[in-house]
Amino acid sequence: MNKLTPLLVSGILLFGAGACADGAKTSTDAPNSTTTTQSAANPPAADNVQKTQSDATSEIRQAQANSDIRAREQRNNITGGDAIRADSDLESEVRSKLEVNITKGLLNVEAKDGVVTVAGTVPNQEDLAKIEPLAKEIKGVKMVNVTAKVVPAAPASP
């Protein structure tokens, strides 16, 4: 028994190392690297961009994201939601809330001790005015600093 244990452990480790060596992808069109980024020389296909924007602005997507946010809030309430929240949790939840409700904005969210700072651009004044109230809906947000600017969308070229 004393000699069998190291043999079993080494066999399991060897099997695990072999299984992890395969660079399997989630789909055939998935990138080989997570560091692949879009560039001006390699822009995403126009139909993919349009499909993604349509999905982001759909009522179903907005309802789903708002439902996810409500579920997080309920979990926070059950687990002592009045406690101080982690900055990364606040950033994630505020970012989700803003992405769903301000679909054409390019916003960056940072949180520090309950103070959330939202920077970036939005296409109109109405979206800019939505930022603070939406962020304050997230439990744990004490204050919101909005440094985002209104930058109207460029007209679509033919």
mmCIF file with all atom_site columns, C-alpha atoms in Angstrom:
data_model
loop_
_atom_site.group_PDB
_atom_site.id
_atom_site.type_symbol
_atom_site.label_atom_id
_atom_site.label_alt_id
_atom_site.label_comp_id
_atom_site.label_asym_id
_atom_site.label_entity_id
_atom_site.label_seq_id
_atom_site.pdbx_PDB_ins_code
_atom_site.Cartn_x
_atom_site.Cartn_y
_atom_site.Cartn_z
_atom_site.occupancy
_atom_site.B_iso_or_equiv
_atom_site.pdbx_formal_charge
_atom_site.auth_seq_id
_atom_site.auth_comp_id
_atom_site.auth_asym_id
_atom_site.auth_atom_id
_atom_site.pdbx_PDB_model_num
ATOM 1   C CA . MET A 1 1   ? 0.000   0.000  0.000   1.00 0.00 ? 1   MET A CA 1
ATOM 2   C CA . ASN A 1 2   ? 2.872   2.351  0.822   1.00 0.00 ? 2   ASN A CA 1
ATOM 3   C CA . LYS A 1 3   ? 4.324   1.974  -2.705  1.00 0.00 ? 3   LYS A CA 1
ATOM 4   C CA . LEU A 1 4   ? 0.941   2.056  -4.424  1.00 0.00 ? 4   LEU A CA 1
ATOM 5   C CA . THR A 1 5   ? -0.016  5.585  -3.300  1.00 0.00 ? 5   THR A CA 1
ATOM 6   C CA . PRO A 1 6   ? 2.886   7.417  -5.027  1.00 0.00 ? 6   PRO A CA 1
ATOM 7   C CA . LEU A 1 7   ? 2.268   5.339  -8.147  1.00 0.00 ? 7   LEU A CA 1
ATOM 8   C CA . LEU A 1 8   ? -1.417  6.315  -8.236  1.00 0.00 ? 8   LEU A CA 1
ATOM 9   C CA . VAL A 1 9   ? -0.695  9.997  -7.573  1.00 0.00 ? 9   VAL A CA 1
ATOM 10  C CA . SER A 1 10  ? 1.965   10.156 -10.285 1.00 0.00 ? 10  SER A CA 1
ATOM 11  C CA . GLY A 1 11  ? -0.358  8.382  -12.726 1.00 0.00 ? 11  GLY A CA 1
ATOM 12  C CA . ILE A 1 12  ? -3.127  10.910 -12.074 1.00 0.00 ? 12  ILE A CA 1
ATOM 13  C CA . LEU A 1 13  ? -0.725  13.844 -12.473 1.00 0.00 ? 13  LEU A CA 1
ATOM 14  C CA . LEU A 1 14  ? 0.645   12.402 -15.702 1.00 0.00 ? 14  LEU A CA 1
ATOM 15  C CA . PHE A 1 15  ? -2.865  11.903 -17.078 1.00 0.00 ? 15  PHE A CA 1
ATOM 16  C CA . GLY A 1 16  ? -3.849  15.459 -16.062 1.00 0.00 ? 16  GLY A CA 1
ATOM 17  C CA . ALA A 1 17  ? -0.770  16.962 -17.699 1.00 0.00 ? 17  ALA A CA 1
ATOM 18  C CA . GLY A 1 18  ? -1.497  15.069 -20.906 1.00 0.00 ? 18  GLY A CA 1
ATOM 19  C CA . ALA A 1 19  ? -5.115  16.189 -20.943 1.00 0.00 ? 19  ALA A CA 1
ATOM 20  C CA . CYS A 1 20  ? -4.175  19.848 -20.452 1.00 0.00 ? 20  CYS A CA 1
ATOM 21  C CA . ALA A 1 21  ? -1.606  19.798 -23.258 1.00 0.00 ? 21  ALA A CA 1
ATOM 22  C CA . ASP A 1 22  ? -4.290  19.794 -25.967 1.00 0.00 ? 22  ASP A CA 1
ATOM 23  C CA . GLY A 1 23  ? -5.039  23.370 -27.076 1.00 0.00 ? 23  GLY A CA 1
ATOM 24  C CA . ALA A 1 24  ? -8.713  22.725 -27.774 1.00 0.00 ? 24  ALA A CA 1
ATOM 25  C CA . LYS A 1 25  ? -10.823 25.655 -28.861 1.00 0.00 ? 25  LYS A CA 1
ATOM 26  C CA . THR A 1 26  ? -14.455 26.298 -28.072 1.00 0.00 ? 26  THR A CA 1
ATOM 27  C CA . SER A 1 27  ? -15.369 26.457 -31.744 1.00 0.00 ? 27  SER A CA 1
ATOM 28  C CA . THR A 1 28  ? -13.713 26.182 -35.121 1.00 0.00 ? 28  THR A CA 1
ATOM 29  C CA . ASP A 1 29  ? -13.645 29.951 -35.604 1.00 0.00 ? 29  ASP A CA 1
ATOM 30  C CA . ALA A 1 30  ? -12.329 30.757 -32.132 1.00 0.00 ? 30  ALA A CA 1
ATOM 31  C CA . PRO A 1 31  ? -8.981  32.564 -32.066 1.00 0.00 ? 31  PRO A CA 1
ATOM 32  C CA . ASN A 1 32  ? -5.853  30.617 -31.176 1.00 0.00 ? 32  ASN A CA 1
ATOM 33  C CA . SER A 1 33  ? -4.840  33.267 -28.679 1.00 0.00 ? 33  SER A CA 1
ATOM 34  C CA . THR A 1 34  ? -6.701  35.386 -26.155 1.00 0.00 ? 34  THR A CA 1
ATOM 35  C CA . THR A 1 35  ? -4.413  38.276 -26.989 1.00 0.00 ? 35  THR A CA 1
ATOM 36  C CA . THR A 1 36  ? -5.832  38.644 -30.508 1.00 0.00 ? 36  THR A CA 1
ATOM 37  C CA . THR A 1 37  ? -7.360  42.085 -30.918 1.00 0.00 ? 37  THR A CA 1
ATOM 38  C CA . GLN A 1 38  ? -9.213  43.852 -33.674 1.00 0.00 ? 38  GLN A CA 1
ATOM 39  C CA . SER A 1 39  ? -7.255  46.509 -35.498 1.00 0.00 ? 39  SER A CA 1
ATOM 40  C CA . ALA A 1 40  ? -7.891  48.946 -38.292 1.00 0.00 ? 40  ALA A CA 1
ATOM 41  C CA . ALA A 1 41  ? -6.087  46.546 -40.628 1.00 0.00 ? 41  ALA A CA 1
ATOM 42  C CA . ASN A 1 42  ? -8.285  43.636 -39.479 1.00 0.00 ? 42  ASN A CA 1
ATOM 43  C CA . PRO A 1 43  ? -11.723 45.051 -38.576 1.00 0.00 ? 43  PRO A CA 1
ATOM 44  C CA . PRO A 1 44  ? -14.623 42.778 -37.674 1.00 0.00 ? 44  PRO A CA 1
ATOM 45  C CA . ALA A 1 45  ? -17.059 41.957 -40.464 1.00 0.00 ? 45  ALA A CA 1
ATOM 46  C CA . ALA A 1 46  ? -19.837 44.554 -40.852 1.00 0.00 ? 46  ALA A CA 1
ATOM 47  C CA . ASP A 1 47  ? -22.581 41.939 -40.545 1.00 0.00 ? 47  ASP A CA 1
ATOM 48  C CA . ASN A 1 48  ? -21.065 40.687 -37.257 1.00 0.00 ? 48  ASN A CA 1
ATOM 49  C CA . VAL A 1 49  ? -20.950 44.231 -35.886 1.00 0.00 ? 49  VAL A CA 1
ATOM 50  C CA . GLN A 1 50  ? -24.555 44.869 -36.901 1.00 0.00 ? 50  GLN A CA 1
ATOM 51  C CA . LYS A 1 51  ? -25.694 41.546 -35.406 1.00 0.00 ? 51  LYS A CA 1
ATOM 52  C CA . THR A 1 52  ? -23.886 42.314 -32.138 1.00 0.00 ? 52  THR A CA 1
ATOM 53  C CA . GLN A 1 53  ? -25.380 45.817 -31.952 1.00 0.00 ? 53  GLN A CA 1
ATOM 54  C CA . SER A 1 54  ? -28.855 44.439 -32.670 1.00 0.00 ? 54  SER A CA 1
ATOM 55  C CA . ASP A 1 55  ? -28.419 41.882 -29.897 1.00 0.00 ? 55  ASP A CA 1
ATOM 56  C CA . ALA A 1 56  ? -27.193 44.530 -27.463 1.00 0.00 ? 56  ALA A CA 1
ATOM 57  C CA . THR A 1 57  ? -30.189 46.756 -28.135 1.00 0.00 ? 57  THR A CA 1
ATOM 58  C CA . SER A 1 58  ? -32.818 44.009 -28.124 1.00 0.00 ? 58  SER A CA 1
ATOM 59  C CA . GLU A 1 59  ? -35.436 44.068 -25.396 1.00 0.00 ? 59  GLU A CA 1
ATOM 60  C CA . ILE A 1 60  ? -34.745 40.407 -24.623 1.00 0.00 ? 60  ILE A CA 1
ATOM 61  C CA . ARG A 1 61  ? -31.044 41.140 -23.968 1.00 0.00 ? 61  ARG A CA 1
ATOM 62  C CA . GLN A 1 62  ? -31.908 44.133 -21.794 1.00 0.00 ? 62  GLN A CA 1
ATOM 63  C CA . ALA A 1 63  ? -34.459 42.118 -19.799 1.00 0.00 ? 63  ALA A CA 1
ATOM 64  C CA . GLN A 1 64  ? -31.959 39.290 -19.349 1.00 0.00 ? 64  GLN A CA 1
ATOM 65  C CA . ALA A 1 65  ? -29.200 41.596 -18.122 1.00 0.00 ? 65  ALA A CA 1
ATOM 66  C CA . ASN A 1 66  ? -31.548 43.437 -15.755 1.00 0.00 ? 66  ASN A CA 1
ATOM 67  C CA . SER A 1 67  ? -32.719 40.070 -14.428 1.00 0.00 ? 67  SER A CA 1
ATOM 68  C CA . ASP A 1 68  ? -29.087 39.052 -13.834 1.00 0.00 ? 68  ASP A CA 1
ATOM 69  C CA . ILE A 1 69  ? -28.469 42.296 -11.967 1.00 0.00 ? 69  ILE A CA 1
ATOM 70  C CA . ARG A 1 70  ? -31.580 41.759 -9.800  1.00 0.00 ? 70  ARG A CA 1
ATOM 71  C CA . ALA A 1 71  ? -30.414 38.207 -9.042  1.00 0.00 ? 71  ALA A CA 1
ATOM 72  C CA . ARG A 1 72  ? -27.028 39.546 -7.897  1.00 0.00 ? 72  ARG A CA 1
ATOM 73  C CA . GLU A 1 73  ? -28.777 42.075 -5.686  1.00 0.00 ? 73  GLU A CA 1
ATOM 74  C CA . GLN A 1 74  ? -30.944 39.330 -4.146  1.00 0.00 ? 74  GLN A CA 1
ATOM 75  C CA . ARG A 1 75  ? -27.850 37.206 -3.459  1.00 0.00 ? 75  ARG A CA 1
ATOM 76  C CA . ASN A 1 76  ? -26.187 40.216 -1.844  1.00 0.00 ? 76  ASN A CA 1
ATOM 77  C CA . ASN A 1 77  ? -29.225 40.776 0.365   1.00 0.00 ? 77  ASN A CA 1
ATOM 78  C CA . ILE A 1 78  ? -29.262 37.127 1.457   1.00 0.00 ? 78  ILE A CA 1
ATOM 79  C CA . THR A 1 79  ? -25.544 37.041 2.197   1.00 0.00 ? 79  THR A CA 1
ATOM 80  C CA . GLY A 1 80  ? -25.464 40.341 4.061   1.00 0.00 ? 80  GLY A CA 1
ATOM 81  C CA . GLY A 1 81  ? -25.690 42.786 1.188   1.00 0.00 ? 81  GLY A CA 1
ATOM 82  C CA . ASP A 1 82  ? -25.302 45.765 3.503   1.00 0.00 ? 82  ASP A CA 1
ATOM 83  C CA . ALA A 1 83  ? -21.666 44.857 4.046   1.00 0.00 ? 83  ALA A CA 1
ATOM 84  C CA . ILE A 1 84  ? -18.928 46.695 2.202   1.00 0.00 ? 84  ILE A CA 1
ATOM 85  C CA . ARG A 1 85  ? -18.733 45.364 -1.339  1.00 0.00 ? 85  ARG A CA 1
ATOM 86  C CA . ALA A 1 86  ? -15.546 44.559 -3.225  1.00 0.00 ? 86  ALA A CA 1
ATOM 87  C CA . ASP A 1 87  ? -14.494 47.204 -5.735  1.00 0.00 ? 87  ASP A CA 1
ATOM 88  C CA . SER A 1 88  ? -14.345 44.622 -8.524  1.00 0.00 ? 88  SER A CA 1
ATOM 89  C CA . ASP A 1 89  ? -17.955 43.556 -7.802  1.00 0.00 ? 89  ASP A CA 1
ATOM 90  C CA . LEU A 1 90  ? -19.150 47.151 -7.957  1.00 0.00 ? 90  LEU A CA 1
ATOM 91  C CA . GLU A 1 91  ? -17.267 47.760 -11.201 1.00 0.00 ? 91  GLU A CA 1
ATOM 92  C CA . SER A 1 92  ? -18.715 44.638 -12.792 1.00 0.00 ? 92  SER A CA 1
ATOM 93  C CA . GLU A 1 93  ? -22.292 45.307 -11.753 1.00 0.00 ? 93  GLU A CA 1
ATOM 94  C CA . VAL A 1 94  ? -22.262 48.998 -12.698 1.00 0.00 ? 94  VAL A CA 1
ATOM 95  C CA . ARG A 1 95  ? -20.626 48.163 -16.039 1.00 0.00 ? 95  ARG A CA 1
ATOM 96  C CA . SER A 1 96  ? -23.324 45.553 -16.747 1.00 0.00 ? 96  SER A CA 1
ATOM 97  C CA . LYS A 1 97  ? -26.097 47.966 -15.836 1.00 0.00 ? 97  LYS A CA 1
ATOM 98  C CA . LEU A 1 98  ? -24.682 50.699 -18.063 1.00 0.00 ? 98  LEU A CA 1
ATOM 99  C CA . GLU A 1 99  ? -23.976 48.387 -21.020 1.00 0.00 ? 99  GLU A CA 1
ATOM 100 C CA . VAL A 1 100 ? -27.599 47.286 -21.090 1.00 0.00 ? 100 VAL A CA 1
ATOM 101 C CA . ASN A 1 101 ? -29.147 50.709 -20.688 1.00 0.00 ? 101 ASN A CA 1
ATOM 102 C CA . ILE A 1 102 ? -26.649 52.814 -22.680 1.00 0.00 ? 102 ILE A CA 1
ATOM 103 C CA . THR A 1 103 ? -25.926 50.568 -25.641 1.00 0.00 ? 103 THR A CA 1
ATOM 104 C CA . LYS A 1 104 ? -24.009 52.992 -27.848 1.00 0.00 ? 104 LYS A CA 1
ATOM 105 C CA . GLY A 1 105 ? -21.725 54.341 -25.129 1.00 0.00 ? 105 GLY A CA 1
ATOM 106 C CA . LEU A 1 106 ? -18.057 53.508 -24.716 1.00 0.00 ? 106 LEU A CA 1
ATOM 107 C CA . LEU A 1 107 ? -17.694 53.620 -20.955 1.00 0.00 ? 107 LEU A CA 1
ATOM 108 C CA . ASN A 1 108 ? -15.032 52.621 -18.472 1.00 0.00 ? 108 ASN A CA 1
ATOM 109 C CA . VAL A 1 109 ? -16.008 51.968 -14.843 1.00 0.00 ? 109 VAL A CA 1
ATOM 110 C CA . GLU A 1 110 ? -13.691 52.121 -11.840 1.00 0.00 ? 110 GLU A CA 1
ATOM 111 C CA . ALA A 1 111 ? -14.617 51.753 -8.172  1.00 0.00 ? 111 ALA A CA 1
ATOM 112 C CA . LYS A 1 112 ? -12.730 52.573 -4.990  1.00 0.00 ? 112 LYS A CA 1
ATOM 113 C CA . ASP A 1 113 ? -14.324 52.224 -1.548  1.00 0.00 ? 113 ASP A CA 1
ATOM 114 C CA . GLY A 1 114 ? -17.861 52.593 -2.903  1.00 0.00 ? 114 GLY A CA 1
ATOM 115 C CA . VAL A 1 115 ? -17.046 55.601 -5.078  1.00 0.00 ? 115 VAL A CA 1
ATOM 116 C CA . VAL A 1 116 ? -17.647 54.758 -8.738  1.00 0.00 ? 116 VAL A CA 1
ATOM 117 C CA . THR A 1 117 ? -16.060 56.761 -11.547 1.00 0.00 ? 117 THR A CA 1
ATOM 118 C CA . VAL A 1 118 ? -17.516 56.435 -15.031 1.00 0.00 ? 118 VAL A CA 1
ATOM 119 C CA . ALA A 1 119 ? -15.422 57.765 -17.915 1.00 0.00 ? 119 ALA A CA 1
ATOM 120 C CA . GLY A 1 120 ? -15.714 57.503 -21.680 1.00 0.00 ? 120 GLY A CA 1
ATOM 121 C CA . THR A 1 121 ? -18.166 58.712 -24.278 1.00 0.00 ? 121 THR A CA 1
ATOM 122 C CA . VAL A 1 122 ? -21.906 58.575 -24.915 1.00 0.00 ? 122 VAL A CA 1
ATOM 123 C CA . PRO A 1 123 ? -23.764 59.646 -28.067 1.00 0.00 ? 123 PRO A CA 1
ATOM 124 C CA . ASN A 1 124 ? -26.187 62.132 -26.484 1.00 0.00 ? 124 ASN A CA 1
ATOM 125 C CA . GLN A 1 125 ? -27.050 64.169 -23.399 1.00 0.00 ? 125 GLN A CA 1
ATOM 126 C CA . GLU A 1 126 ? -29.916 61.823 -22.416 1.00 0.00 ? 126 GLU A CA 1
ATOM 127 C CA . ASP A 1 127 ? -27.510 58.888 -22.070 1.00 0.00 ? 127 ASP A CA 1
ATOM 128 C CA . LEU A 1 128 ? -25.096 61.042 -20.087 1.00 0.00 ? 128 LEU A CA 1
ATOM 129 C CA . ALA A 1 129 ? -27.899 61.940 -17.665 1.00 0.00 ? 129 ALA A CA 1
ATOM 130 C CA . LYS A 1 130 ? -28.760 58.224 -17.189 1.00 0.00 ? 130 LYS A CA 1
ATOM 131 C CA . ILE A 1 131 ? -25.299 57.246 -15.907 1.00 0.00 ? 131 ILE A CA 1
ATOM 132 C CA . GLU A 1 132 ? -25.492 58.467 -12.309 1.00 0.00 ? 132 GLU A CA 1
ATOM 133 C CA . PRO A 1 133 ? -29.008 57.185 -11.482 1.00 0.00 ? 133 PRO A CA 1
ATOM 134 C CA . LEU A 1 134 ? -28.287 53.803 -13.050 1.00 0.00 ? 134 LEU A CA 1
ATOM 135 C CA . ALA A 1 135 ? -25.023 53.416 -11.140 1.00 0.00 ? 135 ALA A CA 1
ATOM 136 C CA . LYS A 1 136 ? -26.672 54.390 -7.855  1.00 0.00 ? 136 LYS A CA 1
ATOM 137 C CA . GLU A 1 137 ? -29.176 51.531 -8.293  1.00 0.00 ? 137 GLU A CA 1
ATOM 138 C CA . ILE A 1 138 ? -26.359 49.108 -7.474  1.00 0.00 ? 138 ILE A CA 1
ATOM 139 C CA . LYS A 1 139 ? -26.139 48.326 -3.774  1.00 0.00 ? 139 LYS A CA 1
ATOM 140 C CA . GLY A 1 140 ? -22.851 49.476 -2.283  1.00 0.00 ? 140 GLY A CA 1
ATOM 141 C CA . VAL A 1 141 ? -22.384 52.491 -4.555  1.00 0.00 ? 141 VAL A CA 1
ATOM 142 C CA . LYS A 1 142 ? -21.970 55.488 -2.252  1.00 0.00 ? 142 LYS A CA 1
ATOM 143 C CA . MET A 1 143 ? -21.099 58.136 -4.804  1.00 0.00 ? 143 MET A CA 1
ATOM 144 C CA . VAL A 1 144 ? -20.797 58.409 -8.595  1.00 0.00 ? 144 VAL A CA 1
ATOM 145 C CA . ASN A 1 145 ? -18.314 60.629 -10.432 1.00 0.00 ? 145 ASN A CA 1
ATOM 146 C CA . VAL A 1 146 ? -19.217 60.993 -14.097 1.00 0.00 ? 146 VAL A CA 1
ATOM 147 C CA . THR A 1 147 ? -16.356 62.169 -16.290 1.00 0.00 ? 147 THR A CA 1
ATOM 148 C CA . ALA A 1 148 ? -17.895 60.833 -19.502 1.00 0.00 ? 148 ALA A CA 1
ATOM 149 C CA . LYS A 1 149 ? -18.417 63.219 -22.395 1.00 0.00 ? 149 LYS A CA 1
ATOM 150 C CA . VAL A 1 150 ? -21.038 63.498 -25.116 1.00 0.00 ? 150 VAL A CA 1
ATOM 151 C CA . VAL A 1 151 ? -19.555 62.648 -28.510 1.00 0.00 ? 151 VAL A CA 1
ATOM 152 C CA . PRO A 1 152 ? -22.220 62.355 -31.220 1.00 0.00 ? 152 PRO A CA 1
ATOM 153 C CA . ALA A 1 153 ? -21.898 59.311 -33.447 1.00 0.00 ? 153 ALA A CA 1
ATOM 154 C CA . ALA A 1 154 ? -20.249 59.956 -36.792 1.00 0.00 ? 154 ALA A CA 1
ATOM 155 C CA . PRO A 1 155 ? -22.656 59.756 -39.727 1.00 0.00 ? 155 PRO A CA 1
ATOM 156 C CA . ALA A 1 156 ? -22.651 56.382 -41.439 1.00 0.00 ? 156 ALA A CA 1
ATOM 157 C CA . SER A 1 157 ? -20.742 56.403 -44.692 1.00 0.00 ? 157 SER A CA 1
ATOM 158 C CA . PRO A 1 158 ? -22.472 54.941 -47.769 1.00 0.00 ? 158 PRO A CA 1
#
